[in-house]
Amino acid sequence: MTTALLLAGAGGAQAQQARILKLGHILGPESQLGAGAAAFAEEVTKRTGGRYKVELYPNAALGGEVEAIKAVQLGTVDVTFVTGAPMLNFVPDVGIFGIPFLFRDAVHAHAVFDGAIGQEYLEKFRAKDMVALAWGENGMRHMTNSKRPVTAPEDVKGLKIRVPQSEVMVLGFKALGADVAQLPFPELYGALQSGQFDGQENPIATILSAKFAQVQKYLTLTSHSYDPAAFLIGIDAFEDLSDEDKSAFREAAQAGGQASRKAAAEAQANGVKTLQQQGLQVVADFDRAGFAKAAAVAMPDFEKKFGAETIARIRNVQ
């Protein structure tokens, strides 16, 4: 094996030293992903008695999310904590979670991911040389732009909107009439600043962490989709762990997932006021039913791709 996890522990002299794992994510240490990654690192050290330690690489230091997932597959990065949107490039079935207005709210989403459906989708990563240790949270996604207040679906038409590397997100925003394109997150701030895009959509915690208030004027609290996150580790690295350490890593990831949920919820509750203070004009009263109806134009494509019964199963979780 060539992973840092294996190399760090090689040799008799090193046998007593902590094995070092690299973990990358795209946001800052103070973000929801940062909170989850820090909790995971702390719990790994605690639960393995210091035999494993996790080095954190925030702010896309190890690349964007697609690159990070590829690196985990190849074993050049040990662990990544990635958001849901780009996962479909590797495990297409996971794209179902990006369908606009699929989730009623974060409580509904938590019930899905904490239950049988969530476990089924974690297992799908094994076929792609990864183990998904646990779900975490990026958050409910909202729209920002630099052109005009968005209160109804027609306000979206013609806006140049950036979405993550997700074909599901592209379909959803095309249904709303946006001029939509994909772009890796590390390039987004510059693209908004230069006017390449008029707007974007992300959770409140991400909008705060990335300082988008400096390059955007309007925020609409659309809650148009819920974005999970997940801790991914290469399958070879995971299988080389003892059964005890496998359990420790899963438990650490679950703790990290809960920490990311807590940070996302706190930002959702308190961050809007902060963004207003930073100059964003906030639209809280918007035509949600109209948005959902407009986005539903893409539903036949989603049903063909993911199955109408599966979509209904997720919608019906209480």
C-alpha positions in Angstrom: 0.0 0.0 0.0 1.1 3.5 -0.7 -1.2 5.5 1.6 0.1 7.8 4.3 -1.8 5.8 6.8 0.3 2.7 6.1 3.7 4.3 5.5 3.5 6.3 8.7 3.4 3.2 10.8 6.1 1.1 8.9 9.3 0.0 10.6 10.1 -1.2 14.0 11.2 2.2 15.3 8.0 3.8 14.2 5.7 1.1 15.6 5.1 3.0 18.8 4.5 6.3 17.1 1.1 7.5 16.0 0.1 6.8 12.5 -0.7 10.0 10.7 -3.7 10.4 8.4 -4.4 13.3 6.1 -7.9 14.7 6.0 -8.9 17.4 3.5 -12.0 19.5 3.1 -12.9 22.6 1.1 -14.0 25.0 3.8 -12.3 26.9 6.6 -11.7 25.6 10.1 -14.6 27.6 11.5 -17.1 26.2 9.1 -19.5 23.3 9.5 -17.1 21.0 7.7 -14.2 22.3 9.8 -16.2 21.6 13.0 -16.9 18.0 11.8 -13.3 17.4 10.7 -11.9 18.6 14.0 -14.3 16.5 16.0 -13.4 13.4 13.9 -9.7 14.1 14.5 -10.2 14.4 18.2 -12.3 11.3 18.5 -9.9 9.2 16.4 -7.0 10.0 18.7 -9.1 9.4 21.8 -10.8 6.2 20.7 -7.5 4.6 19.4 -5.5 5.6 22.4 -3.3 7.9 20.4 -2.2 5.3 17.9 -3.8 7.2 15.1 -3.8 11.0 14.6 -5.5 13.0 11.9 -3.9 16.1 10.2 -6.4 18.5 8.9 -6.1 20.3 5.6 -8.9 22.8 5.2 -9.6 25.4 2.5 -9.1 22.9 -0.3 -5.4 22.6 0.5 -5.6 19.0 -0.9 -7.8 20.1 -3.9 -11.5 20.5 -4.6 -14.0 17.8 -3.7 -13.9 15.8 -6.9 -10.1 15.8 -6.7 -10.2 14.9 -3.0 -12.5 11.9 -3.6 -10.2 10.7 -6.4 -7.3 11.0 -4.1 -9.0 8.9 -1.5 -9.7 6.3 -4.1 -6.1 6.2 -5.2 -4.8 6.2 -1.6 -2.8 9.5 -1.9 -5.2 11.1 0.7 -6.4 9.0 3.6 -9.7 10.6 4.5 -11.9 13.4 3.1 -15.0 15.1 4.5 -17.0 16.1 1.4 -20.4 17.6 0.6 -23.1 15.7 -1.1 -23.3 17.3 -4.5 -20.0 16.0 -6.1 -20.5 12.5 -4.7 -22.7 11.6 -7.7 -19.7 11.8 -10.0 -18.5 8.6 -8.2 -21.7 7.0 -6.8 -24.5 8.3 -9.2 -27.3 7.0 -7.0 -26.3 9.6 -4.3 -27.4 12.3 -6.7 -31.0 11.7 -5.6 -30.4 13.7 -2.5 -29.8 16.8 -4.6 -33.3 16.9 -6.1 -34.8 20.4 -5.3 -37.4 20.4 -2.6 -37.0 16.7 -1.9 -36.7 17.4 1.8 -39.2 19.3 3.9 -36.5 20.6 6.2 -33.3 19.4 8.1 -35.3 17.3 10.5 -36.8 15.3 7.6 -33.3 15.0 6.1 -31.8 13.7 9.4 -34.5 11.1 9.7 -33.6 9.9 6.2 -29.9 9.8 6.7 -30.0 8.3 10.2 -32.3 5.5 9.1 -32.3 2.6 6.8 -32.1 4.7 3.6 -29.0 6.5 4.8 -27.2 3.2 5.7 -28.1 1.7 2.3 -26.5 4.7 0.5 -23.3 4.6 2.7 -22.8 1.0 1.5 -22.8 2.0 -2.1 -19.4 3.6 -1.8 -17.6 0.3 -1.4 -18.1 -0.5 -5.1 -16.0 2.6 -5.8 -13.0 1.6 -3.6 -14.1 3.8 -0.7 -15.8 3.3 2.7 -18.3 5.9 3.7 -17.8 6.0 7.5 -20.8 8.2 8.4 -23.0 11.0 7.2 -22.5 14.6 8.3 -24.0 17.8 7.1 -23.3 20.7 4.8 -26.8 22.2 5.3 -29.9 23.6 3.7 -28.9 25.5 0.6 -30.0 29.0 -0.2 -29.5 31.4 -3.2 -27.4 34.6 -3.4 -26.9 36.9 -6.3 -25.5 40.3 -7.2 -28.3 41.5 -9.5 -31.8 41.6 -7.9 -33.9 40.3 -5.0 -35.3 36.9 -5.8 -38.8 36.4 -4.5 -40.4 34.3 -7.2 -39.3 31.7 -9.8 -39.3 34.3 -12.6 -36.7 36.3 -10.8 -34.2 33.5 -11.4 -34.6 33.5 -15.2 -31.5 34.7 -16.9 -29.3 34.8 -13.8 -25.9 33.3 -14.3 -25.8 30.8 -11.4 -22.9 28.6 -10.4 -23.8 25.1 -9.0 -21.5 22.4 -7.7 -20.1 19.6 -9.9 -23.6 17.9 -10.0 -25.8 17.3 -13.0 -28.8 17.0 -10.7 -28.2 20.6 -9.6 -27.8 21.7 -13.2 -31.2 20.2 -14.1 -32.9 21.8 -11.2 -31.7 25.3 -11.9 -32.3 25.0 -15.6 -35.9 24.2 -14.8 -36.0 27.5 -13.0 -34.7 29.3 -16.1 -31.2 30.1 -14.8 -28.1 30.3 -17.0 -26.4 27.6 -15.0 -22.9 26.1 -15.0 -20.8 23.9 -12.8 -17.6 25.2 -11.1 -15.4 23.7 -8.4 -15.8 25.5 -5.1 -12.2 26.8 -4.7 -12.8 28.9 -7.9 -16.2 30.3 -6.8 -15.3 33.5 -4.9 -13.1 34.7 -7.8 -15.8 33.9 -10.3 -18.4 35.9 -8.4 -16.0 38.8 -7.9 -15.2 38.9 -11.6 -18.8 38.7 -12.7 -18.4 35.3 -14.4 -21.4 34.4 -12.3 -24.2 36.5 -10.9 -25.0 34.1 -8.1 -24.6 30.8 -6.3 -26.3 28.7 -3.8 -24.9 27.2 -0.5 -25.8 26.7 3.1 -25.6 29.8 5.4 -22.5 28.4 7.2 -20.7 28.2 3.8 -21.8 31.7 2.7 -20.4 33.0 6.0 -17.2 31.0 5.9 -16.4 31.9 2.3 -17.2 35.6 2.8 -19.6 35.7 -0.1 -21.3 38.9 1.4 -18.3 40.7 -0.1 -19.2 39.8 -3.6 -23.0 39.3 -3.4 -25.9 41.7 -2.7 -29.0 39.5 -2.2 -29.8 36.4 -0.2 -33.0 34.4 -0.6 -33.8 31.8 2.1 -35.0 29.2 -0.4 -34.0 26.0 1.5 -34.3 24.5 -2.0 -32.2 21.4 -1.1 -30.5 19.7 1.8 -26.9 18.9 1.3 -25.3 16.1 3.4 -21.6 15.5 3.8 -19.8 12.2 4.4 -16.4 11.0 5.8 -14.8 8.9 3.1 -11.7 6.6 3.5 -10.0 4.5 1.0 -11.2 0.9 1.2 -7.6 -0.6 1.4 -6.7 1.7 4.3 -9.9 0.8 6.1 -9.6 -2.9 5.6 -6.1 -2.8 7.0 -7.5 -1.6 10.3 -8.3 -4.0 13.1 -12.0 -4.6 13.9 -11.6 -2.5 17.0 -10.1 0.4 15.1 -12.8 0.1 12.4 -15.4 0.6 15.0 -13.4 3.5 16.5 -13.2 5.2 13.1 -16.9 4.8 12.5 -17.8 6.2 15.9 -15.4 9.1 15.4 -17.0 9.9 12.0 -20.5 9.7 13.6 -19.3 12.2 16.2 -17.9 14.4 13.5 -21.1 14.2 11.6 -23.1 15.4 14.6 -20.6 18.3 15.1 -21.1 19.4 11.5 -24.9 19.3 12.0 -24.6 21.4 15.2 -22.4 24.0 13.4 -24.7 24.1 10.4 -27.8 24.6 12.6 -26.1 27.4 14.6 -25.2 29.2 11.4 -28.7 28.7 10.1 -30.1 30.2 13.3 -27.7 33.0 13.8 -25.8 33.6 10.6 -28.6 35.3 8.6 -28.4 38.3 11.0 -24.6 38.4 10.6 -24.9 38.3 6.8 -27.4 41.3 7.0 -24.9 43.2 9.1 -22.3 42.4 6.4 -24.5 44.0 3.8 -26.6 41.3 2.2 -30.3 42.1 1.6 -32.2 39.1 2.9 -35.5 37.8 1.3 -37.2 35.5 3.8 -40.8 35.8 2.3 -40.7 34.1 -1.1 -42.9 31.9 -3.2 -41.7 28.5 -2.1 -44.7 26.7 -3.7 -44.0 28.5 -6.9 -40.3 27.5 -6.8 -41.2 23.9 -6.1 -43.7 23.8 -9.0 -41.2 25.4 -11.4 -38.4 23.0 -10.4 -40.8 20.0 -10.8 -40.4 20.4 -14.6 -37.2 18.4 -14.1 -39.0 15.6 -12.1 -39.5 13.3 -15.0 -35.7 13.3 -15.6 -35.1 12.6 -11.9 -37.7 9.8 -11.8 -36.1 8.1 -14.9 -32.7 8.4 -13.3 -33.4 7.4 -9.7 -36.9 5.8 -9.8 -40.2 7.3 -8.8 -40.6 4.8 -5.9 -37.3 5.6 -4.4 -38.0 9.3 -4.5 -41.4 8.7 -2.9 -39.8 6.5 -0.2 -37.5 9.4 0.8 -40.4 12.0 0.7 -42.5 9.8 2.9 -40.0 9.4 5.8 -41.4 10.9 8.9 
